[in-house]
Short mmCIF file of C-alpha atoms and ligand atoms in Angstrom, two decimals:
data_model
loop_
_atom_site.label_atom_id
_atom_site.label_comp_id
_atom_site.label_asym_id
_atom_site.label_seq_id
_atom_site.Cartn_x
_atom_site.Cartn_y
_atom_site.Cartn_z
CA MET A 6 -11.62 26.46 -3.04
CA SER A 7 -14.04 25.22 -0.43
CA SER A 8 -12.77 23.03 2.35
CA PRO A 9 -12.93 19.24 1.96
CA ALA A 10 -15.03 19.33 5.11
CA SER A 11 -17.62 21.57 3.44
CA ALA A 12 -21.30 21.20 4.14
CA SER A 13 -23.11 18.47 2.30
CA SER A 14 -26.65 17.43 1.49
CA PRO A 15 -28.61 16.17 4.49
CA HIS A 16 -30.23 13.18 2.74
CA PRO A 17 -27.88 10.50 1.49
CA ALA A 18 -28.78 9.15 -1.93
CA PRO A 19 -29.93 5.53 -2.54
CA ALA A 20 -27.73 2.79 -1.08
CA GLY A 21 -26.09 5.39 1.15
CA TRP A 22 -24.12 7.11 -1.59
CA HIS A 23 -22.95 10.50 -0.42
CA LEU A 24 -20.50 11.71 -3.01
CA GLU A 25 -18.67 15.03 -2.89
CA HIS A 26 -16.10 16.50 -5.21
CA SER A 27 -13.49 18.53 -3.42
CA TYR A 28 -10.68 17.42 -5.77
CA ALA A 29 -12.66 18.71 -8.75
CA GLN A 30 -12.36 22.21 -7.28
CA LEU A 31 -8.62 22.22 -7.87
CA PRO A 32 -7.54 24.17 -10.99
CA GLU A 33 -8.52 22.55 -14.28
CA ALA A 34 -4.97 21.46 -14.97
CA PHE A 35 -5.40 18.64 -12.42
CA HIS A 36 -8.39 16.84 -13.92
CA VAL A 37 -10.47 16.17 -16.97
CA ALA A 38 -14.17 15.41 -16.66
CA PHE A 39 -14.52 12.05 -18.33
CA ASN A 40 -16.99 9.17 -18.15
CA PRO A 41 -16.11 5.51 -17.81
CA THR A 42 -16.64 3.56 -21.03
CA PRO A 43 -19.57 1.14 -20.64
CA VAL A 44 -18.77 -2.56 -20.93
CA ARG A 45 -20.68 -5.32 -22.67
CA GLU A 46 -21.86 -7.44 -19.77
CA PRO A 47 -20.98 -6.38 -16.23
CA LYS A 48 -21.01 -9.19 -13.69
CA LEU A 49 -20.22 -8.80 -10.00
CA VAL A 50 -17.41 -11.14 -8.99
CA ILE A 51 -16.85 -9.98 -5.43
CA LEU A 52 -18.23 -7.26 -3.17
CA ASN A 53 -16.55 -6.19 0.06
CA ARG A 54 -19.57 -5.92 2.33
CA ALA A 55 -17.61 -4.99 5.44
CA LEU A 56 -15.90 -2.13 3.62
CA ALA A 57 -19.19 -0.97 2.11
CA ASP A 58 -20.71 -0.91 5.61
CA SER A 59 -17.84 1.12 6.99
CA LEU A 60 -18.38 3.68 4.22
CA GLY A 61 -22.05 4.04 5.08
CA LEU A 62 -23.10 2.10 1.99
CA ASP A 63 -25.85 -0.51 2.11
CA ALA A 64 -24.26 -3.64 0.70
CA ASP A 65 -27.65 -5.19 -0.15
CA GLN A 66 -28.49 -2.27 -2.38
CA LEU A 67 -25.00 -2.22 -3.90
CA ASN A 68 -25.55 -5.45 -5.74
CA GLN A 69 -25.48 -3.56 -8.98
CA ALA A 70 -22.69 -4.61 -11.24
CA GLY A 71 -23.47 -1.62 -13.49
CA TRP A 72 -22.20 0.83 -10.87
CA PHE A 73 -18.92 -1.00 -10.45
CA ALA A 74 -18.40 -1.40 -14.19
CA GLY A 75 -19.04 2.25 -14.99
CA ASN A 76 -22.14 1.40 -17.07
CA GLU A 77 -24.28 3.42 -14.69
CA LEU A 78 -23.13 6.17 -12.40
CA PRO A 79 -23.97 6.09 -8.70
CA PRO A 80 -26.09 9.07 -7.65
CA GLY A 81 -24.04 12.21 -7.28
CA ALA A 82 -21.03 10.91 -9.24
CA ARG A 83 -19.02 13.40 -11.33
CA PRO A 84 -16.44 11.25 -13.07
CA LEU A 85 -13.00 12.60 -13.82
CA ALA A 86 -9.52 11.44 -14.72
CA GLN A 87 -6.65 12.87 -12.68
CA ALA A 88 -3.51 14.38 -14.17
CA TYR A 89 -0.15 13.42 -12.71
CA ALA A 90 3.43 12.70 -13.67
CA GLY A 91 5.98 10.33 -12.23
CA HIS A 92 9.45 8.90 -12.22
CA GLN A 93 9.12 5.34 -13.52
CA PHE A 94 12.26 3.33 -12.82
CA GLY A 95 14.03 6.66 -12.51
CA ASN A 96 12.71 8.31 -15.69
CA PHE A 97 10.37 11.28 -15.62
CA THR A 98 7.12 10.95 -17.61
CA MET A 99 3.81 12.80 -17.82
CA LEU A 100 1.17 10.19 -16.95
CA GLY A 101 -2.35 10.65 -15.56
CA ASP A 102 -5.20 8.20 -15.05
CA GLY A 103 -4.90 6.17 -18.23
CA ARG A 104 -7.34 3.52 -17.13
CA ALA A 105 -9.01 4.86 -14.02
CA ILE A 106 -11.86 7.23 -13.26
CA LEU A 107 -12.60 8.98 -9.98
CA LEU A 108 -16.36 8.92 -9.36
CA GLY A 109 -16.17 11.19 -6.35
CA GLU A 110 -15.46 11.19 -2.64
CA GLN A 111 -17.75 9.21 -0.38
CA LEU A 112 -18.50 10.99 2.89
CA THR A 113 -18.93 8.40 5.63
CA PRO A 114 -21.52 8.82 8.39
CA ASP A 115 -18.65 9.60 10.79
CA GLY A 116 -17.34 12.35 8.52
CA ARG A 117 -14.42 10.67 6.78
CA ARG A 118 -13.77 11.16 3.07
CA PHE A 119 -12.72 8.43 0.63
CA ASP A 120 -12.07 8.48 -3.09
CA ILE A 121 -14.16 5.98 -5.01
CA GLN A 122 -12.22 5.08 -8.14
CA LEU A 123 -12.90 2.65 -10.95
CA LYS A 124 -9.72 1.01 -12.25
CA GLY A 125 -9.88 -0.58 -15.70
CA SER A 126 -12.81 1.61 -16.75
CA GLY A 127 -11.70 2.46 -20.28
CA GLN A 128 -9.56 4.96 -22.12
CA THR A 129 -9.12 8.54 -20.96
CA PRO A 130 -7.24 11.52 -22.41
CA PHE A 131 -4.21 10.16 -20.47
CA SER A 132 -4.23 6.65 -21.92
CA ARG A 133 -1.29 7.23 -24.27
CA ARG A 134 -1.16 3.95 -26.19
CA GLY A 135 -2.99 1.87 -23.58
CA ASP A 136 -6.44 0.34 -23.94
CA GLY A 137 -7.67 1.70 -20.61
CA ARG A 138 -8.59 -1.77 -19.45
CA ALA A 139 -7.58 -4.19 -16.74
CA THR A 140 -7.82 -7.96 -16.55
CA LEU A 141 -9.44 -10.13 -13.92
CA GLY A 142 -6.33 -11.77 -12.42
CA PRO A 143 -4.46 -8.57 -11.50
CA MET A 144 -7.63 -6.86 -10.18
CA LEU A 145 -8.43 -9.82 -7.90
CA ARG A 146 -4.77 -9.86 -6.88
CA GLU A 147 -5.00 -6.19 -5.83
CA TYR A 148 -8.19 -7.05 -3.94
CA ILE A 149 -6.53 -9.91 -2.03
CA ILE A 150 -3.28 -8.14 -1.19
CA SER A 151 -4.81 -4.79 -0.26
CA GLU A 152 -7.35 -6.45 2.03
CA ALA A 153 -4.56 -8.55 3.58
CA MET A 154 -2.52 -5.40 4.19
CA HIS A 155 -5.53 -3.76 5.83
CA ALA A 156 -6.00 -6.77 8.12
CA LEU A 157 -2.30 -6.57 9.01
CA GLY A 158 -2.94 -3.01 10.16
CA ILE A 159 -0.86 -1.41 7.42
CA PRO A 160 -2.22 1.78 5.81
CA THR A 161 -3.50 0.92 2.36
CA THR A 162 -6.05 1.70 -0.30
CA ARG A 163 -8.83 -0.85 -0.21
CA SER A 164 -10.92 -2.84 -2.63
CA MET A 165 -14.70 -2.60 -2.65
CA ALA A 166 -15.65 -4.67 -5.68
CA VAL A 167 -14.45 -6.44 -8.78
CA VAL A 168 -16.68 -6.95 -11.81
CA THR A 169 -15.97 -8.72 -15.05
CA THR A 170 -16.83 -6.83 -18.19
CA GLY A 171 -17.87 -9.60 -20.55
CA GLU A 172 -15.13 -8.38 -22.88
CA LEU A 173 -11.73 -9.83 -23.65
CA VAL A 174 -8.59 -7.78 -23.26
CA ARG A 175 -5.45 -8.34 -25.31
CA ARG A 176 -2.37 -8.97 -23.19
CA ASP A 177 -0.29 -12.16 -23.52
CA GLY A 178 -3.26 -13.67 -25.30
CA MET A 179 -6.86 -12.66 -24.66
CA LEU A 180 -7.88 -12.35 -21.02
CA PRO A 181 -11.19 -11.56 -19.27
CA GLY A 182 -11.61 -7.84 -18.66
CA ALA A 183 -12.40 -6.56 -15.18
CA VAL A 184 -12.92 -3.35 -13.24
CA LEU A 185 -11.78 -2.85 -9.64
CA THR A 186 -13.47 -0.31 -7.40
CA ARG A 187 -10.71 1.16 -5.30
CA VAL A 188 -11.23 3.12 -2.10
CA ALA A 189 -8.48 5.50 -1.02
CA ALA A 190 -7.93 8.34 1.43
CA SER A 191 -7.08 10.15 -1.81
CA HIS A 192 -5.20 9.52 -5.04
CA ILE A 193 -2.81 12.44 -4.64
CA ARG A 194 0.65 11.10 -5.43
CA VAL A 195 4.20 12.36 -5.30
CA GLY A 196 3.71 12.36 -9.07
CA THR A 197 0.80 14.82 -8.73
CA PHE A 198 3.24 17.32 -7.20
CA GLU A 199 5.82 16.56 -9.88
CA TYR A 200 3.13 17.28 -12.44
CA ALA A 201 2.31 20.63 -10.82
CA ALA A 202 6.00 21.55 -10.63
CA ALA A 203 6.58 20.54 -14.26
CA ARG A 204 3.78 22.88 -15.34
CA GLY A 205 5.91 25.67 -13.94
CA GLU A 206 3.07 27.70 -12.44
CA LYS A 207 3.52 28.36 -8.77
CA ALA A 208 -0.23 28.93 -8.33
CA LEU A 209 -0.94 25.34 -9.38
CA LEU A 210 1.61 23.97 -6.98
CA GLN A 211 0.29 26.08 -4.15
CA ALA A 212 -3.32 25.07 -4.80
CA LEU A 213 -2.33 21.40 -4.68
CA ALA A 214 -0.23 21.85 -1.55
CA ASP A 215 -3.01 23.75 0.23
CA TYR A 216 -5.52 21.09 -0.75
CA THR A 217 -3.25 18.28 0.45
CA LEU A 218 -2.64 20.08 3.73
CA GLN A 219 -6.36 20.45 4.34
CA ARG A 220 -7.24 16.93 3.33
CA HIS A 221 -4.43 14.95 4.94
CA TYR A 222 -2.34 17.14 7.24
CA PRO A 223 -4.57 19.69 8.98
CA ASP A 224 -2.02 20.05 11.80
CA ALA A 225 0.73 20.99 9.37
CA ALA A 226 -1.61 23.52 7.77
CA SER A 227 -1.49 25.61 10.93
CA ALA A 228 2.29 25.28 11.42
CA PRO A 229 4.44 28.42 11.07
CA GLN A 230 5.82 27.08 7.75
CA PRO A 231 2.97 24.93 6.40
CA TYR A 232 4.76 23.71 3.25
CA LEU A 233 7.86 22.65 5.12
CA ALA A 234 5.57 20.99 7.67
CA LEU A 235 3.84 19.23 4.78
CA LEU A 236 7.16 17.90 3.52
CA GLU A 237 8.19 16.75 6.99
CA SER A 238 4.81 15.15 7.69
CA VAL A 239 4.82 13.24 4.41
CA ILE A 240 8.35 12.04 5.16
CA GLU A 241 7.26 10.91 8.62
CA ARG A 242 4.27 8.97 7.27
CA GLN A 243 6.26 7.33 4.49
CA ALA A 244 9.01 6.31 6.89
CA ALA A 245 6.40 4.72 9.15
CA LEU A 246 4.75 2.99 6.19
CA ILE A 247 7.90 1.54 4.68
CA ALA A 248 8.99 0.30 8.12
CA ARG A 249 5.67 -1.55 8.37
CA TRP A 250 6.30 -3.14 4.97
CA GLN A 251 9.72 -4.29 6.10
CA HIS A 252 8.29 -5.76 9.30
CA VAL A 253 6.00 -8.12 7.39
CA GLY A 254 8.24 -8.78 4.37
CA PHE A 255 6.05 -6.91 1.89
CA ILE A 256 7.67 -5.97 -1.41
CA HIS A 257 5.75 -3.37 -3.40
CA GLY A 258 7.52 -4.12 -6.65
CA VAL A 259 6.99 -0.80 -8.48
CA MET A 260 7.83 2.07 -6.17
CA ASN A 261 7.65 4.68 -8.89
CA THR A 262 6.81 8.19 -7.69
CA ASP A 263 3.34 7.93 -9.21
CA ASN A 264 2.76 4.95 -6.94
CA MET A 265 3.52 6.81 -3.69
CA ALA A 266 0.44 8.34 -2.09
CA LEU A 267 0.62 11.57 -0.10
CA SER A 268 -1.88 10.10 2.37
CA GLY A 269 0.71 7.54 3.47
CA GLU A 270 -1.32 4.60 2.19
CA THR A 271 0.14 1.74 0.21
CA ILE A 272 -1.16 2.16 -3.33
CA ASP A 273 -1.08 0.55 -6.79
CA TYR A 274 -0.62 -3.13 -6.23
CA GLY A 275 1.03 -4.55 -9.29
CA PRO A 276 3.82 -7.10 -9.17
CA CYS A 277 3.95 -7.07 -5.38
CA ALA A 278 4.41 -10.04 -3.07
CA PHE A 279 5.43 -11.14 0.39
CA MET A 280 8.85 -12.63 1.01
CA ASP A 281 8.98 -16.24 2.18
CA ALA A 282 12.61 -17.10 3.10
CA TYR A 283 14.41 -14.07 4.48
CA ASP A 284 16.62 -12.60 1.78
CA PRO A 285 17.14 -8.82 1.58
CA ALA A 286 17.78 -9.05 -2.17
CA THR A 287 14.35 -10.50 -2.93
CA VAL A 288 12.77 -8.99 -6.05
CA PHE A 289 9.45 -10.13 -7.48
CA SER A 290 8.74 -7.96 -10.46
CA SER A 291 9.80 -9.53 -13.72
CA ILE A 292 10.34 -6.08 -15.22
CA ASP A 293 12.71 -5.02 -12.44
CA HIS A 294 15.90 -6.44 -13.94
CA GLN A 295 18.24 -4.27 -11.87
CA GLY A 296 16.64 -5.11 -8.53
CA ARG A 297 15.86 -1.41 -8.11
CA TYR A 298 12.83 -2.22 -5.96
CA ALA A 299 14.25 -5.17 -4.01
CA TYR A 300 13.12 -5.66 -0.39
CA SER A 301 16.19 -4.13 1.21
CA ARG A 302 16.17 -1.17 -1.18
CA GLN A 303 12.64 0.00 -0.34
CA PRO A 304 13.73 2.53 2.30
CA PHE A 305 16.32 4.06 -0.07
CA ILE A 306 13.81 4.23 -2.89
CA ALA A 307 11.27 5.85 -0.61
CA GLN A 308 13.85 8.46 0.27
CA TRP A 309 14.69 8.94 -3.41
CA ASN A 310 11.00 9.46 -4.18
CA LEU A 311 10.69 11.90 -1.29
CA ALA A 312 13.61 13.86 -2.74
CA ARG A 313 11.55 14.21 -5.92
CA PHE A 314 8.63 15.43 -3.78
CA ALA A 315 10.88 17.93 -1.99
CA GLU A 316 12.21 19.20 -5.34
CA ALA A 317 8.68 19.76 -6.56
CA LEU A 318 7.88 21.75 -3.42
CA LEU A 319 10.97 24.03 -3.64
CA PRO A 320 9.15 27.14 -4.92
CA LEU A 321 6.92 27.03 -1.83
CA LEU A 322 9.62 26.38 0.76
CA ASP A 323 11.43 29.70 0.57
CA PRO A 324 11.67 32.61 -1.88
CA VAL A 325 15.47 32.33 -1.77
CA GLU A 326 16.38 29.27 -3.79
CA GLU A 327 19.46 28.23 -1.79
CA LYS A 328 17.46 28.48 1.39
CA ALA A 329 14.67 26.35 -0.10
CA VAL A 330 17.18 23.72 -1.22
CA GLU A 331 18.74 23.64 2.21
CA LEU A 332 15.37 23.15 3.94
CA ALA A 333 14.37 20.44 1.47
CA ASN A 334 17.69 18.68 1.76
CA ASP A 335 17.66 18.64 5.56
CA ALA A 336 14.16 17.20 5.57
CA VAL A 337 14.98 14.47 3.04
CA VAL A 338 18.24 13.53 4.76
CA GLY A 339 16.20 13.30 7.97
CA PHE A 340 14.21 10.41 6.48
CA GLU A 341 17.01 8.00 7.29
CA LEU A 342 16.88 8.53 11.04
CA ILE A 343 13.10 8.64 11.14
CA PHE A 344 12.90 5.39 9.18
CA LYS A 345 15.46 3.73 11.47
CA ARG A 346 13.51 4.83 14.52
CA HIS A 347 10.30 3.28 13.13
CA TRP A 348 12.08 0.18 11.92
CA LEU A 349 13.87 -0.41 15.21
CA ALA A 350 10.72 0.17 17.26
CA GLY A 351 8.86 -2.38 15.16
CA MET A 352 11.67 -4.93 15.29
CA ARG A 353 11.90 -4.53 19.06
CA ALA A 354 8.18 -5.20 19.24
CA LYS A 355 8.58 -8.31 17.06
CA LEU A 356 11.08 -9.62 19.62
CA GLY A 357 9.05 -8.62 22.67
CA LEU A 358 11.48 -5.91 23.75
CA PHE A 359 9.71 -3.21 25.73
CA THR A 360 12.80 -1.28 26.78
CA ASP A 361 15.70 0.16 24.75
CA GLU A 362 19.23 -1.14 25.04
CA GLY A 363 22.21 -0.07 22.97
CA ASP A 364 22.86 -3.61 21.73
CA ASP A 365 19.33 -4.21 20.47
CA LEU A 366 20.25 -3.45 16.88
CA ALA A 367 23.09 -5.98 17.02
CA LEU A 368 20.75 -8.56 18.53
CA ILE A 369 18.19 -8.01 15.75
CA GLU A 370 20.83 -8.10 13.03
CA SER A 371 22.33 -11.35 14.33
CA LEU A 372 18.93 -13.00 14.04
CA LEU A 373 18.38 -11.67 10.53
CA GLN A 374 21.84 -12.83 9.45
CA TRP A 375 21.15 -16.30 10.75
CA MET A 376 17.78 -16.33 8.99
CA GLN A 377 19.38 -15.28 5.73
CA LYS A 378 22.11 -17.89 5.97
CA THR A 379 19.68 -20.68 6.71
CA ASP A 380 16.87 -19.57 4.34
CA ALA A 381 14.56 -19.30 7.33
CA ASP A 382 11.00 -18.28 6.56
CA PHE A 383 10.57 -14.67 7.68
CA THR A 384 6.97 -14.89 8.93
CA ASN A 385 7.17 -18.36 10.43
CA THR A 386 10.40 -17.70 12.31
CA PHE A 387 8.87 -14.72 14.12
CA ARG A 388 5.68 -16.70 14.70
CA ALA A 389 7.68 -19.52 16.25
CA LEU A 390 9.60 -17.05 18.40
CA SER A 391 6.22 -15.81 19.68
CA ALA A 392 5.26 -19.29 20.91
CA PRO A 393 6.48 -21.28 23.90
CA GLY A 394 9.43 -23.60 23.25
CA SER A 395 11.06 -21.31 20.69
CA ARG A 396 14.48 -22.68 21.63
CA SER A 397 13.63 -25.77 19.58
CA ILE A 398 13.28 -23.78 16.34
CA SER A 399 16.74 -24.97 15.34
CA SER A 400 19.58 -27.00 16.81
CA ASP A 401 22.12 -24.84 14.98
CA PRO A 402 24.59 -23.59 17.63
CA VAL A 403 24.51 -20.14 16.02
CA PHE A 404 20.77 -19.98 16.61
CA LEU A 405 21.02 -21.39 20.12
CA ASP A 406 23.66 -18.81 21.01
CA TRP A 407 21.42 -16.06 19.64
CA HIS A 408 18.42 -17.46 21.50
CA GLN A 409 20.32 -17.35 24.80
CA ARG A 410 21.34 -13.73 24.18
CA TRP A 411 17.70 -12.92 23.46
CA GLN A 412 16.50 -14.67 26.63
CA ASP A 413 19.12 -12.82 28.68
CA ARG A 414 17.96 -9.57 27.13
CA LEU A 415 14.31 -10.34 27.95
CA ALA A 416 15.32 -11.11 31.52
CA ARG A 417 16.75 -7.59 31.88
CA GLN A 418 13.36 -5.94 31.37
CA PRO A 419 10.62 -5.86 33.99
CA GLN A 420 7.82 -7.24 31.79
CA PRO A 421 6.76 -10.82 32.63
CA ALA A 422 6.95 -13.57 30.00
CA GLN A 423 3.18 -13.46 29.56
CA ALA A 424 3.23 -9.80 28.51
CA VAL A 425 6.17 -10.43 26.20
CA GLN A 426 4.35 -13.24 24.44
CA GLU A 427 1.11 -11.30 24.14
CA SER A 428 2.86 -8.32 22.64
CA MET A 429 4.87 -10.46 20.22
CA ARG A 430 1.67 -12.07 19.02
CA GLN A 431 0.22 -8.67 18.23
CA HIS A 432 3.28 -7.78 16.17
CA ASN A 433 4.07 -11.02 14.37
CA PRO A 434 1.43 -12.17 11.92
CA VAL A 435 0.63 -15.87 11.69
CA ILE A 436 -0.47 -15.49 8.14
CA ILE A 437 0.52 -13.48 5.10
CA PRO A 438 -0.79 -13.95 1.56
CA ARG A 439 1.54 -16.72 0.49
CA ASN A 440 2.32 -16.44 -3.19
CA HIS A 441 1.26 -19.97 -4.07
CA LYS A 442 -2.08 -19.52 -2.27
CA VAL A 443 -2.71 -16.24 -4.07
CA GLU A 444 -1.90 -17.86 -7.42
CA GLU A 445 -4.13 -20.81 -6.61
CA ALA A 446 -7.04 -18.50 -5.74
CA LEU A 447 -6.54 -16.46 -8.93
CA ALA A 448 -6.31 -19.55 -11.11
CA ALA A 449 -9.58 -20.92 -9.70
CA ALA A 450 -11.32 -17.56 -10.20
CA VAL A 451 -9.98 -16.78 -13.67
CA GLU A 452 -9.79 -20.23 -15.24
CA ARG A 453 -12.78 -21.94 -13.61
CA GLU A 454 -14.92 -19.00 -12.41
CA ASP A 455 -14.64 -20.57 -8.95
CA LEU A 456 -14.47 -17.85 -6.29
CA SER A 457 -14.60 -20.21 -3.33
CA VAL A 458 -10.81 -20.64 -3.17
CA MET A 459 -10.31 -16.88 -3.00
CA GLU A 460 -13.06 -16.49 -0.42
CA ARG A 461 -11.44 -19.09 1.84
CA LEU A 462 -8.10 -17.34 1.46
CA LEU A 463 -9.63 -13.94 2.28
CA ALA A 464 -11.25 -15.38 5.41
CA VAL A 465 -7.88 -16.72 6.60
CA LEU A 466 -6.07 -13.46 5.76
CA ALA A 467 -8.62 -11.44 7.71
CA LYS A 468 -7.23 -12.64 11.06
CA PRO A 469 -3.46 -12.43 10.79
CA TYR A 470 -2.74 -12.04 14.50
CA ASP A 471 -4.84 -14.91 15.81
CA HIS A 472 -2.16 -17.25 17.14
CA THR A 473 -4.64 -19.49 18.91
CA GLN A 474 -6.49 -20.89 15.92
CA LEU A 475 -3.95 -21.51 13.20
CA PRO A 476 -5.23 -21.98 9.66
CA PRO A 477 -4.33 -25.24 7.88
CA GLU A 478 -0.62 -25.73 7.14
CA GLU A 479 -1.04 -25.07 3.41
CA TYR A 480 -1.76 -21.40 4.22
CA LEU A 481 1.24 -21.12 6.51
CA ALA A 482 4.00 -22.57 4.39
CA GLY A 483 5.91 -20.77 1.72
CA LEU A 484 7.09 -22.63 -1.33
CA PRO A 485 10.73 -23.74 -1.13
CA SER A 486 11.72 -22.36 -4.53
CA GLY A 487 12.78 -18.74 -4.20
CA ASP A 488 12.21 -17.78 -7.81
CA TYR A 489 8.59 -16.69 -7.65
CA GLN A 490 7.82 -13.75 -9.89
CA THR A 491 4.70 -11.84 -10.63
CA PHE A 492 4.07 -10.13 -13.88
CA CYS A 493 2.78 -6.66 -14.32
CA GLY A 494 -0.18 -7.98 -16.23
CA THR A 495 -1.36 -4.52 -17.15
P1 LIG B 4 0.71 1.61 -13.11
O1 LIG B 4 1.76 0.71 -13.67
O2 LIG B 4 -0.61 0.93 -12.87
O3 LIG B 4 1.16 2.41 -11.94
O4 LIG B 4 0.39 2.64 -14.28
C1 LIG B 4 1.31 3.57 -14.77
C2 LIG B 4 0.65 4.48 -15.77
O5 LIG B 4 0.23 3.76 -16.92
C3 LIG B 4 -0.61 5.17 -15.25
O6 LIG B 4 -0.67 6.44 -15.83
C4 LIG B 4 -1.70 4.28 -15.76
O7 LIG B 4 -2.94 4.96 -15.87
C5 LIG B 4 -1.16 3.89 -17.11
N1 LIG B 4 -1.72 2.60 -17.59
C6 LIG B 4 -1.46 1.38 -17.10
N2 LIG B 4 -2.12 0.44 -17.80
C7 LIG B 4 -2.85 1.09 -18.74
C8 LIG B 4 -3.75 0.69 -19.78
N3 LIG B 4 -4.05 -0.59 -19.98
N4 LIG B 4 -4.30 1.64 -20.54
C9 LIG B 4 -4.00 2.94 -20.36
N5 LIG B 4 -3.15 3.38 -19.41
C10 LIG B 4 -2.59 2.48 -18.61
MG1 LIG B 5 0.44 3.77 -10.85
#
């Protein structure tokens, strides 16, 4: 297998396309060459010009709906569907790209590598009983939320374009079909390793692990025990990622192992949403009856998924099985402390704490308890704490007592108030994609073909840490009713 950083053609193709295919060099078990199925009438709904630019693509020459619908292939594309497995709500299944096609990996002018994937591009050998298609609402929703996550500074796949297909797709009624072009550091999932392990051939597992090391963890590749280093590095990145989710109230909704990327990016936006009022039990997905993927459970689920990853890696960790199990177990148990370290660091930052004190956790938890009891809005409470006059947030004696403790704590660190406020503003977003604003934007786009509502929302979401120019109140407020749900809409 040649390195992902292998030499490439000197002249980029039209529009700046520069596609390579390192994943395709993995053993055949991991992919099937397969073309997207052309659609009746591709029409560009939205193009992410800034993202295109950053990939070395010329947005003006990208105005070709055919490329983003799969009707025509960009120069150098070698389409394939990826094989993977996954635990879905705890149950193991062989999956694979049932409605997505990888066109290739775009090499950016500064040498980075990104998967370019069409989602909703038709049936593949992995479609099982599915139609291989996606509908406009959910694809625009992924576009909005992934771009909002990126603006928040949280690792995520991104969205380059959405096209409609001119075809109707049967879901709850007939809905407009759409294809999303997704950009990702890679689409290697925990489920890809589960797939390799389930095939029972160590060579497959090793090829995948070596590839993942080269592509995402070059430092671990040169560690004395590269596969253990891979496990530990993936755990570290996931712990950091989930902590970031918790800090902004993001709820993924379907943390199945096939939806956990080895790169450490947030991936597969389905029934996800941001929490308004602080409630650790918040669940959004209508198919998650047990609350398996509730806000407060995300760290546990991440650890559970990482245990599945560690299990898959066992044959590579040590030739002696008990030894391998011990190494895997230690690493997975270690997630808890690593997550807590990331979580606490981020919560300290949200409260402007530069130093560490033993009572910080208690201080943070008191605030969260008060917020939960009073249905305080998660984002807006931290925003208000980042502004002058935060004592007036509430006249509740419980809050005032907490506020005094916080002020006393701030007074015990050397940083001046100015630095505290500046730092808090960099860690507490003013704006998150409020569910009612997302729904409003989707309704305008899907029901009235009016993209202007979504474009205004995207513009507001692009500057989440600008505390000086607040967007209009309608973008800042959550809806009082706590029973918002999204629907998988696949
Ligand atoms: P997701 O819920 O998007 O993470 O998808 C889980 C699995 O179901 C993946 O293997 C998808 O490719 C597959 N899948 C989802 N929707 C469809 C569809 N409409 N047609 C075929 N496969 C699908
Ligand atoms: Mg998925």
